[in-house]
mmCIF file of C-alpha atoms and ligand atoms in Angstrom:
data_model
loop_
_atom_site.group_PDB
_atom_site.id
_atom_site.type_symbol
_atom_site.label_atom_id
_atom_site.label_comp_id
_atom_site.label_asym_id
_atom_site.label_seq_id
_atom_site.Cartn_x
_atom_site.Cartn_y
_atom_site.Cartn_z
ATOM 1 C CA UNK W 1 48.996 -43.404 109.593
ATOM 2 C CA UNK W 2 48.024 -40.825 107.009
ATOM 3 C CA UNK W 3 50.528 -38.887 104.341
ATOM 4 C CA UNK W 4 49.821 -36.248 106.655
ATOM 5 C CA UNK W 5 51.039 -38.007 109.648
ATOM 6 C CA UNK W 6 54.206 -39.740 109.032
ATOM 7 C CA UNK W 7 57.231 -38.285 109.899
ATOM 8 C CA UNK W 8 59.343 -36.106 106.909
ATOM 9 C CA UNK W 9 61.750 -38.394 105.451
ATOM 10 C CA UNK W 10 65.535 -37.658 106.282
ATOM 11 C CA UNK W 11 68.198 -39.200 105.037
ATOM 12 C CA UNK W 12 70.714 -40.499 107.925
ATOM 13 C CA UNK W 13 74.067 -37.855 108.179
ATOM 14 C CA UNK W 14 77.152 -39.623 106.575
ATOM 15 C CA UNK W 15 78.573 -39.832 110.226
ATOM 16 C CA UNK W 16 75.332 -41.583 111.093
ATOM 17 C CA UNK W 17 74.958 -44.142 108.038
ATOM 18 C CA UNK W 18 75.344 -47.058 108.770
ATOM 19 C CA UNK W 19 78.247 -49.216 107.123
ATOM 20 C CA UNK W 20 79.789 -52.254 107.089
ATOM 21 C CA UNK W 21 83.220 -52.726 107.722
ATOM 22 C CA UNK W 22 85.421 -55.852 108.142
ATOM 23 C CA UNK W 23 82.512 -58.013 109.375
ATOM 24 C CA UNK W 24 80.366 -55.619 111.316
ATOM 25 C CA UNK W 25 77.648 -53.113 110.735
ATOM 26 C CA UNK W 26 78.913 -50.271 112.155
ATOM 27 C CA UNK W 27 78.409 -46.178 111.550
ATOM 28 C CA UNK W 28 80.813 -44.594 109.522
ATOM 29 C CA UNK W 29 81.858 -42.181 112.287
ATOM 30 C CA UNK W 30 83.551 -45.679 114.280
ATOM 31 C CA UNK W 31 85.686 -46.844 111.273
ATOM 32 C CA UNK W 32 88.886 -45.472 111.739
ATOM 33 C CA UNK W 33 91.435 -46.316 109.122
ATOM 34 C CA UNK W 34 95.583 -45.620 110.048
ATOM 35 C CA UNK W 35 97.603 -43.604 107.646
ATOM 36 C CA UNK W 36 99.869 -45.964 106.626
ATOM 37 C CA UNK W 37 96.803 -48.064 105.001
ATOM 38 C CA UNK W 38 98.592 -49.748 102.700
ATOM 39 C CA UNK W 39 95.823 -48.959 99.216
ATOM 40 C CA UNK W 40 95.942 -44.917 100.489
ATOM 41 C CA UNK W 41 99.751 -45.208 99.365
ATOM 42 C CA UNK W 42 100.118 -47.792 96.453
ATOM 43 C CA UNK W 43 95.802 -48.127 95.045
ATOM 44 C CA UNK W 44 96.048 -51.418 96.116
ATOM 45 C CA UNK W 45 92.647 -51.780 96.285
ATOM 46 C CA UNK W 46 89.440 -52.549 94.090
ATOM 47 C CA UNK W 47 86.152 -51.501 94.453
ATOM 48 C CA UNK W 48 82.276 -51.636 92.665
ATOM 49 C CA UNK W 49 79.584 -48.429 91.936
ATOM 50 C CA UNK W 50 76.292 -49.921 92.480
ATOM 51 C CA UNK W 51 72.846 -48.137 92.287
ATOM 52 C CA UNK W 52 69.474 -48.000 93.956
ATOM 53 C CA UNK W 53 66.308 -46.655 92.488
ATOM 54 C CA UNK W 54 63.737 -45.247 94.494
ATOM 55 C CA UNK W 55 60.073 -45.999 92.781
ATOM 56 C CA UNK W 56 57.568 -43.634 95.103
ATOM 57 C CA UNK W 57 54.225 -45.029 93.430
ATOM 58 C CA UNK W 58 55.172 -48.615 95.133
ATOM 59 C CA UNK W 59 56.985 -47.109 98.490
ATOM 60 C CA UNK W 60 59.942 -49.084 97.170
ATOM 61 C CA UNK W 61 63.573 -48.994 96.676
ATOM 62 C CA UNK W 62 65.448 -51.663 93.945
ATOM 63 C CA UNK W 63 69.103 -52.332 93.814
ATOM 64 C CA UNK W 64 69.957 -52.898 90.396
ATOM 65 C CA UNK W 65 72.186 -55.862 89.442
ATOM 66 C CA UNK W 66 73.942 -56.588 92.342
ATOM 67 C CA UNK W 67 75.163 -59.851 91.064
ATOM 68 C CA UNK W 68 77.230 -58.734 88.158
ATOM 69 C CA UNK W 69 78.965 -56.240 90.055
ATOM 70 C CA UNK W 70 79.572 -58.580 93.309
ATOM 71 C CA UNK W 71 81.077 -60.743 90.350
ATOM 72 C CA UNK W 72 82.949 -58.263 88.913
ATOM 73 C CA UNK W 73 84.652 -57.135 92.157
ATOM 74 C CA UNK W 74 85.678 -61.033 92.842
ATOM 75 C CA UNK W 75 87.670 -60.792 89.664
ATOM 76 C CA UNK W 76 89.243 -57.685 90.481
ATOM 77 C CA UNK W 77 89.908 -58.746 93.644
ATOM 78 C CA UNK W 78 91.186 -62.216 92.027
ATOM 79 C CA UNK W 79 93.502 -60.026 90.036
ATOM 80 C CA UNK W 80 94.771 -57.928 93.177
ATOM 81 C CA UNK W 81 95.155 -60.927 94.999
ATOM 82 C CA UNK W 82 92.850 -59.812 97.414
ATOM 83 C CA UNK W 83 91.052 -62.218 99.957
ATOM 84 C CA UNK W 84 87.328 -61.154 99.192
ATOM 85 C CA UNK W 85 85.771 -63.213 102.683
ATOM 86 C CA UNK W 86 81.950 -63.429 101.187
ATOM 87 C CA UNK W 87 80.016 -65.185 98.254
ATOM 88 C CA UNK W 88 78.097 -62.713 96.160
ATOM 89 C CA UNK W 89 75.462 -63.878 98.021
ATOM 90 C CA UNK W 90 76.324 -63.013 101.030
ATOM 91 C CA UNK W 91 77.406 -59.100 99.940
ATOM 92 C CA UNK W 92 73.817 -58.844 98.081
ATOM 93 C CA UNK W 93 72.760 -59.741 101.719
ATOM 94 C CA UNK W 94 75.050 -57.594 103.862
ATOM 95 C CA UNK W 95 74.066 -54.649 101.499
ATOM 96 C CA UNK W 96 70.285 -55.282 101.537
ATOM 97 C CA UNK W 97 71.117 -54.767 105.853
ATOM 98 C CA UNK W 98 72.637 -51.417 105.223
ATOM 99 C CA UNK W 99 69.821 -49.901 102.973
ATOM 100 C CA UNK W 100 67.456 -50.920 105.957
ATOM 101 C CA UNK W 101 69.133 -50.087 108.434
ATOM 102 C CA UNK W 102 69.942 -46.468 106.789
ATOM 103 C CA UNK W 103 65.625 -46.517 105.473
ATOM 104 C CA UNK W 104 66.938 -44.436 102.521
ATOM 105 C CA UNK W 105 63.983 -43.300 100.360
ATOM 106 C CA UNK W 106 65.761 -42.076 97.762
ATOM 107 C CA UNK W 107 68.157 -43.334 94.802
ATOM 108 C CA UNK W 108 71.296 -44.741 96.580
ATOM 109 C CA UNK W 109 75.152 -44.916 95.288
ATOM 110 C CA UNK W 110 76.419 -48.447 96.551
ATOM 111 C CA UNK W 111 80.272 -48.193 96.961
ATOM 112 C CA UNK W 112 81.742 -51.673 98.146
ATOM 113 C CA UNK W 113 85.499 -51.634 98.576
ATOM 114 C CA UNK W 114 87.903 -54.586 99.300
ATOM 115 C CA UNK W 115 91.533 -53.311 99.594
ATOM 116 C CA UNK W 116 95.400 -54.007 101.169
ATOM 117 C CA UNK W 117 94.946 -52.516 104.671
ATOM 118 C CA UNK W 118 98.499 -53.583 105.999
ATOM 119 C CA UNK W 119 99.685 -50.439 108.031
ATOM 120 C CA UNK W 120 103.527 -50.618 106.307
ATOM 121 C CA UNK W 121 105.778 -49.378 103.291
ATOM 122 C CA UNK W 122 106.546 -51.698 100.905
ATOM 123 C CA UNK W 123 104.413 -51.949 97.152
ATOM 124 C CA UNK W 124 103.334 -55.301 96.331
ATOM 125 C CA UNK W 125 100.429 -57.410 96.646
ATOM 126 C CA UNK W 126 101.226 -60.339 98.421
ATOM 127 C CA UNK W 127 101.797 -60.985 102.376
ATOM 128 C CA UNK W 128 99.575 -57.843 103.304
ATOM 129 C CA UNK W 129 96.412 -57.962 105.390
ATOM 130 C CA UNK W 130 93.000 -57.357 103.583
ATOM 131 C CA UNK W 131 90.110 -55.153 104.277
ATOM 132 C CA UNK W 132 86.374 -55.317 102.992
ATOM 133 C CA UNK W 133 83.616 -52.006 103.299
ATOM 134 C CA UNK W 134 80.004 -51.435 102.171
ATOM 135 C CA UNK W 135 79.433 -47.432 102.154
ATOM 136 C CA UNK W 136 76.216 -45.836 100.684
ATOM 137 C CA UNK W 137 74.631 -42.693 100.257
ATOM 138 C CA UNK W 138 71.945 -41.099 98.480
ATOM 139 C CA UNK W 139 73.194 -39.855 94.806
ATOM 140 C CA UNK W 140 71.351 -38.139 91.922
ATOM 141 C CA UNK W 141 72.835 -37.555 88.467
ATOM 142 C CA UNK W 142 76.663 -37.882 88.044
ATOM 143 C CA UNK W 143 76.039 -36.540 84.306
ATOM 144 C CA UNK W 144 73.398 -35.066 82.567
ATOM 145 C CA UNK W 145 71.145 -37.487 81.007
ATOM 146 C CA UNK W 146 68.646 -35.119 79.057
ATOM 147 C CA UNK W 147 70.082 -32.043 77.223
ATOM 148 C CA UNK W 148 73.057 -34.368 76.250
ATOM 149 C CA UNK W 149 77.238 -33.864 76.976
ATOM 150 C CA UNK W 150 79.654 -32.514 75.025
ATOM 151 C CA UNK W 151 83.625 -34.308 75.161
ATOM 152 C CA UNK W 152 86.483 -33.908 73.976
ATOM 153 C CA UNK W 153 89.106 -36.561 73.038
ATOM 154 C CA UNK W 154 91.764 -36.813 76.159
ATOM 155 C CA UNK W 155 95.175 -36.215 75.470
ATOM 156 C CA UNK W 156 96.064 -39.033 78.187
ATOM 157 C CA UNK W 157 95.700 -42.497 76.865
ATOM 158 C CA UNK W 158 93.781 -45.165 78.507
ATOM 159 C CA UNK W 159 95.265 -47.119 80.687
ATOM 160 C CA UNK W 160 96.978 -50.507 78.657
ATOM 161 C CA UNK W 161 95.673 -53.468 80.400
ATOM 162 C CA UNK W 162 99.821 -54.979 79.982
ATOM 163 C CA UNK W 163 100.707 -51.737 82.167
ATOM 164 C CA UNK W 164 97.526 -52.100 84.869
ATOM 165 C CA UNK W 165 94.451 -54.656 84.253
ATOM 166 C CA UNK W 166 91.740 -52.509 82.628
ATOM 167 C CA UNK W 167 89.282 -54.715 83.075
ATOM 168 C CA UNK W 168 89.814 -54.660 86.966
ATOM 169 C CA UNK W 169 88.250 -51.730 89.187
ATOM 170 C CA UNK W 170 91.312 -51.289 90.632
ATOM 171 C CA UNK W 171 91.408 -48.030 92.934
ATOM 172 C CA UNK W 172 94.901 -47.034 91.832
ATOM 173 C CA UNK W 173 94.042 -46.989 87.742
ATOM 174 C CA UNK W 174 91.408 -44.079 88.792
ATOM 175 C CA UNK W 175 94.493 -41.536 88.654
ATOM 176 C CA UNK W 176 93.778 -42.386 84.604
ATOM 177 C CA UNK W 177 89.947 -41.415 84.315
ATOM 178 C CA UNK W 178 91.092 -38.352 87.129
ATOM 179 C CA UNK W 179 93.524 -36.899 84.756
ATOM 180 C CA UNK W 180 91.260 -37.254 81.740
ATOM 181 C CA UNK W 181 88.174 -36.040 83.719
ATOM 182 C CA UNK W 182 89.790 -33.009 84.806
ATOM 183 C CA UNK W 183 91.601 -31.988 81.396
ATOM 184 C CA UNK W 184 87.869 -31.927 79.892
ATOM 185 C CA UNK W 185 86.083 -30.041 82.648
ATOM 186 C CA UNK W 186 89.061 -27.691 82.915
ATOM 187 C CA UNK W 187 88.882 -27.145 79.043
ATOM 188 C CA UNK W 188 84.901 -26.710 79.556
ATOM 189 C CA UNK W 189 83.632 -29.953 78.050
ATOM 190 C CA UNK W 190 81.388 -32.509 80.066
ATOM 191 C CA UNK W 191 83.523 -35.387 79.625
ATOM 192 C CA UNK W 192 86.650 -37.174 78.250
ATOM 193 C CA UNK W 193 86.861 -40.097 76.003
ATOM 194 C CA UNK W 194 90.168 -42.017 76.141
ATOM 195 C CA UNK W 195 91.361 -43.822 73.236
ATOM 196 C CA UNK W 196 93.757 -46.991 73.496
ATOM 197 C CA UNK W 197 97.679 -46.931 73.107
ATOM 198 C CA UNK W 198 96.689 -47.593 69.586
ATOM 199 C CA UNK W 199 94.960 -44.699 68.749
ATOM 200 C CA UNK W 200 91.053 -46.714 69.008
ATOM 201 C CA UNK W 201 88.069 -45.372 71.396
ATOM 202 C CA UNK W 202 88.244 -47.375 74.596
ATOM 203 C CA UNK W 203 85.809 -45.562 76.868
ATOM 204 C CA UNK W 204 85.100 -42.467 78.671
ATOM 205 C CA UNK W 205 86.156 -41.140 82.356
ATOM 206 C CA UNK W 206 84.126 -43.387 83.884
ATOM 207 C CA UNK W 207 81.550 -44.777 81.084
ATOM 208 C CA UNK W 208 81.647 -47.012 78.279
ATOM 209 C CA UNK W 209 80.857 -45.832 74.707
ATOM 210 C CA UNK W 210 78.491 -46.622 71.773
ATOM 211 C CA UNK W 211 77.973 -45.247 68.580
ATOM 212 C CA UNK W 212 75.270 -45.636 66.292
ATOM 213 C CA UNK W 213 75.720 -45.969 62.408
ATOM 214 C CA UNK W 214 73.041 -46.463 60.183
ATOM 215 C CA UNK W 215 71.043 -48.268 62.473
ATOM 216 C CA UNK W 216 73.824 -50.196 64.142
ATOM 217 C CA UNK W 217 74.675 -50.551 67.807
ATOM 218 C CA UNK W 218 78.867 -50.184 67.803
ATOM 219 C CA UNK W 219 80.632 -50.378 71.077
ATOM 220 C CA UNK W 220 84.663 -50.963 71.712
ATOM 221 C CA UNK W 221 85.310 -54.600 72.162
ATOM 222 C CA UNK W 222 86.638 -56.246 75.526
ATOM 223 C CA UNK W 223 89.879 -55.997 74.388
ATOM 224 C CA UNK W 224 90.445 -52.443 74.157
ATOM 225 C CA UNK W 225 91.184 -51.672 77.185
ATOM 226 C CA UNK W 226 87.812 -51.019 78.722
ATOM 227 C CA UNK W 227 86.284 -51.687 81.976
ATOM 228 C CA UNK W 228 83.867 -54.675 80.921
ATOM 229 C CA UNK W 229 80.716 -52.463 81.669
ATOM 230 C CA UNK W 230 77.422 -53.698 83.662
ATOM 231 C CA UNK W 231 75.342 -50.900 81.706
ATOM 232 C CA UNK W 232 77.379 -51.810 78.436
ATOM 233 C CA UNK W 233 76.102 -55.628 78.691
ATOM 234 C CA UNK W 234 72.783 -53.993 79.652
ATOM 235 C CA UNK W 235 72.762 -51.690 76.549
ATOM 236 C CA UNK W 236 73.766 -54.551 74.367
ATOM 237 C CA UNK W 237 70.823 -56.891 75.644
ATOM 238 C CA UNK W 238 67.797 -54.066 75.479
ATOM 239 C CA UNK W 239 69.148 -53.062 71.769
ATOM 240 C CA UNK W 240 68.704 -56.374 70.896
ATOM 241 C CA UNK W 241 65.858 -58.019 72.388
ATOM 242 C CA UNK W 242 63.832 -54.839 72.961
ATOM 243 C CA UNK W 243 64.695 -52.777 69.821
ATOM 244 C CA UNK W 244 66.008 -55.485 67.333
ATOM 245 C CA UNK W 245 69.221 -53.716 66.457
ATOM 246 C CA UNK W 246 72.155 -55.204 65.208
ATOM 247 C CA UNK W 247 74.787 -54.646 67.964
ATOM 248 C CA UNK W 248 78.563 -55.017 67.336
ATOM 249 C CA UNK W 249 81.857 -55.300 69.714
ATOM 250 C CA UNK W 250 84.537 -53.965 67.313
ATOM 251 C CA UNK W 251 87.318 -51.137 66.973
ATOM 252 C CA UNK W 252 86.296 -47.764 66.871
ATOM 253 C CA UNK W 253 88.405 -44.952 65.102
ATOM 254 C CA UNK W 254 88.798 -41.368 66.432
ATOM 255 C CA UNK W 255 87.248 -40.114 63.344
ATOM 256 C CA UNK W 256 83.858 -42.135 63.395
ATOM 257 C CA UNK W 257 83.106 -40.863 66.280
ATOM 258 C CA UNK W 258 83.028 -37.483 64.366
ATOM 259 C CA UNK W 259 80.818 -38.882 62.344
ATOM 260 C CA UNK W 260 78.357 -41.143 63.852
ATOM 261 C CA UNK W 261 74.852 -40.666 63.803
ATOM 262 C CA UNK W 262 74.722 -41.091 67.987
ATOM 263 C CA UNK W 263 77.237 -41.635 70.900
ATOM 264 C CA UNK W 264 76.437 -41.610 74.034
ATOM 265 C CA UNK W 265 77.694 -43.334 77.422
ATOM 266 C CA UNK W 266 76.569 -45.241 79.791
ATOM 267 C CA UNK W 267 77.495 -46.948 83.579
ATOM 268 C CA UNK W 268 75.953 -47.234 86.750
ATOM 269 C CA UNK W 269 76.746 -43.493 87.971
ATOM 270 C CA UNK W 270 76.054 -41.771 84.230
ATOM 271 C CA UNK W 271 73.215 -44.193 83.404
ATOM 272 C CA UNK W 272 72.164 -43.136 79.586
ATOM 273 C CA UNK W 273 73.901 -39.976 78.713
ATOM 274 C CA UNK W 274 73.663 -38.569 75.341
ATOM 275 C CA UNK W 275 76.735 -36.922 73.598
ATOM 276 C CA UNK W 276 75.901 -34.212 71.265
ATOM 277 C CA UNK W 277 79.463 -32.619 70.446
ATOM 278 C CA UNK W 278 82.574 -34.604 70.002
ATOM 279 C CA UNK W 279 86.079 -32.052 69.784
ATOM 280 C CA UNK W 280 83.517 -29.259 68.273
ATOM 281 C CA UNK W 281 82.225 -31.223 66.084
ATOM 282 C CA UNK W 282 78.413 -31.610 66.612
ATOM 283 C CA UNK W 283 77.217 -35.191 66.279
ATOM 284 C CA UNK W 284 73.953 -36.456 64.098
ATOM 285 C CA UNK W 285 72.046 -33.056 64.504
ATOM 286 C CA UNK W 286 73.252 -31.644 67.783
ATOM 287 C CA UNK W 287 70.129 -33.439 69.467
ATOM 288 C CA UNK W 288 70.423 -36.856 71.642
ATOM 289 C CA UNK W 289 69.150 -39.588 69.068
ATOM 290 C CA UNK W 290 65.978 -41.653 68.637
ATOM 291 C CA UNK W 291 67.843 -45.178 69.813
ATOM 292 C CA UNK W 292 69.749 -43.461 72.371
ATOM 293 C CA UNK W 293 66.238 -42.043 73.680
ATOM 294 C CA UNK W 294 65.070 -45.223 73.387
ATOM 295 C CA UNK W 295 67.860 -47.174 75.186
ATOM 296 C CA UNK W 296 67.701 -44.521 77.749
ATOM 297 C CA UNK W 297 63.512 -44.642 78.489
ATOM 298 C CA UNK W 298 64.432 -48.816 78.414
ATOM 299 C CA UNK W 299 66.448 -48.436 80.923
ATOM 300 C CA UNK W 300 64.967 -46.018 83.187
ATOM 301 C CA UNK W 301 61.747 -47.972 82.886
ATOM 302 C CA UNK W 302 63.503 -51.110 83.971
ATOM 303 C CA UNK W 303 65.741 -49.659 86.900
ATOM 304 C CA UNK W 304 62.599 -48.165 88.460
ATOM 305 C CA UNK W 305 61.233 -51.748 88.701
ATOM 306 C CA UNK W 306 58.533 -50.793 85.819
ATOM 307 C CA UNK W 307 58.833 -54.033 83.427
ATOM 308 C CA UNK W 308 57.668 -57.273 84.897
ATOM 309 C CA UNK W 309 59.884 -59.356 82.595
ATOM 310 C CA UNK W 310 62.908 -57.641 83.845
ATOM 311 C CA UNK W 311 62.182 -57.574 87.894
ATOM 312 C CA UNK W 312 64.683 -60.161 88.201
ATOM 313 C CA UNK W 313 67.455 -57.532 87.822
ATOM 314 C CA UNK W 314 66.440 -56.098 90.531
ATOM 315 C CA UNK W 315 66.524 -56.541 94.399
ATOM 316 C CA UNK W 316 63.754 -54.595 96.799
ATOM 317 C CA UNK W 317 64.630 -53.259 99.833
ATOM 318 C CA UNK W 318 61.938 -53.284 101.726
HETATM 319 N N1 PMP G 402 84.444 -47.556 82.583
HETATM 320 C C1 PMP G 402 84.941 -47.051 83.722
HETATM 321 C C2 PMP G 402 86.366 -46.621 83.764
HETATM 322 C C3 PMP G 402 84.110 -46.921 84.850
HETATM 323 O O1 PMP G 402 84.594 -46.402 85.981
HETATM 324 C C4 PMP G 402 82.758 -47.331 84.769
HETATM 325 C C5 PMP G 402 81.868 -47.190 85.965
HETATM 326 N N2 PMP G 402 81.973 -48.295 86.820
HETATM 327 C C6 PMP G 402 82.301 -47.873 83.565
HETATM 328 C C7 PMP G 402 83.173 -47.972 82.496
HETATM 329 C C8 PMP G 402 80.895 -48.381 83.442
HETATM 330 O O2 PMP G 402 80.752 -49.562 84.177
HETATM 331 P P1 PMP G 402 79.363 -50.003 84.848
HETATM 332 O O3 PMP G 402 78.332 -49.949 83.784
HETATM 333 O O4 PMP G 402 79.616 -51.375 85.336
HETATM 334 O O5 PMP G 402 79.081 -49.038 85.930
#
């Protein structure tokens, strides 16, 4: 068949998409869930943000590190006391199914779910039935990755992992990044960063942090309060190996970030996104940096299945 030839590409309707739900590949429009679901009430539930890349010079579409994430959402779930029924293995699988079965050609948001679906009242986390999805659907970018973000610093802490497990994707501790998320955009900044009950830098709405100081890679360590980042370990490993930079896991005060020659974010929905202005205060000179650039092409490169040495992150679709 010629270019000419094959049929437009469309991406399936959400009602049409298929999912998969308890077990089954179904579409979306047959899962029905009752209102008294017990994670709708109480966020009992955890969940994972996955991506695909589509690269359109190979006709091919890569899911990007779906082992760490199947891994993180056991621990969650391990946390929760959730009954996750499948290996990693056997979710890298089940997803691989949906993306062919919904032929998207396109980059793809992977959102697996695993949560208390017990139709009563009563918060806890034991004695309750559990639930496991797979929804996708095509997704550009959550933030800007080029011109660069500016944030402010949130006036609602992070959430303390003695009060709800940070490191968990727990549904429920999303009302924290909500809050910040909101405050910023309503106070017309990109983003929030949330500091620790302490008064350090944690993360931001939905990202982790790194700043760069005189050459050195500087991100929050594991232990203030963040959500232990797939990106972030990614970040780490191509600022090392790729660009020999010093990276460090340490504290970060309010004021360095004032003063840091780069920050910028990073996770699976942001990817690489420079930050420019922190509280009106512009940071290194109001451009996005040379190593953030650098982590950022690094990345993109890899994600689109463009460095050999790195395919193994990756998982074609077709
Ligand atoms: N922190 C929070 C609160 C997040 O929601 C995310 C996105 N999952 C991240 C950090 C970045 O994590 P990852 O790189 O695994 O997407």
């Amino acid at each position: 068949m010629t270019a000419e030839q094959k049929p437009a590409y469309k991406a399936p309707t959400q009602a049409e998409s298929w999912v998969y739900f308890n077990g089954e590949f179904k579409q979306y429009k047959d899962v029905h869930l009752g209102l008294m679901t017990h994670a709708l009430h109480y966020g009992t539930g955890c969940f994972e943000g996955i991506r695909a890349y589509w690269n359109e010079n190979q006709q091919q579409l890569f899911c990007l590190l779906m082992e760490p994430h199947f891994k993180r959402l056991h621990n969650s779930a391990k946390i929760l006391r959730i009954e996750l029924p499948h290996t990693v293995e056997q979710m890298v699988e089940a997803t691989l199914e949906i993306m062919r079965r919904n032929a998207y050609r396109e980059d793809v948001y992977i959102r697996p779910l695993a949560f208390k679906s017990s139709e009563e009242i009563g918060v806890r986390l034991h004695g309750l039935q559990d639930s496991f999805a797979i929804y996708t659907a095509p997704f550009g970018n959550y933030v800007d990755v080029d011109a660069g973000i500016r944030c402010m610093v949130s006036s609602w802490r992070r959430v303390d992992d003695n009060a709800a497990p940070a490191r968990a994707k727990v549904t429920g501790i999303y009302i924290n990044s909500a809050l910040a998320k909101t405050e910023a955009n309503e106070n017309g900044f990109d983003e929030a960063i949330v500091l620790t009950q302490e008064g350090h830098v944690s993360e931001g709405s939905a990202e982790n942090l790194f700043i760069v100081r005189d050459g050195v890679v500087i991100t929050p360590s594991a232990s203030d309060n963040i959500l232990e980042g797939v990106t972030r370990n990614v970040m780490m490993q191509l600022a090392r190996e790729d660009l020999g930079l010093t990276v460090v896991e340490r504290s970060i005060d309010r004021s360095e970030l004032y003063v840091a020659d780069e920050v910028f974010l990073c996770g699976t929905g942001a990817q690489v996104s420079p930050v420019i202005e922190v509280d009106h205060r512009q940071i290194g000179d109001g451009k996005p940096g040379v190593v953030t650039q650098g982590l950022q092409r690094l990345y993109f490169d890899t994600v689109k299945g463009r460095v050999e040495e790195r395919l193994d992150w990756l998982h074609p679709v077709y």
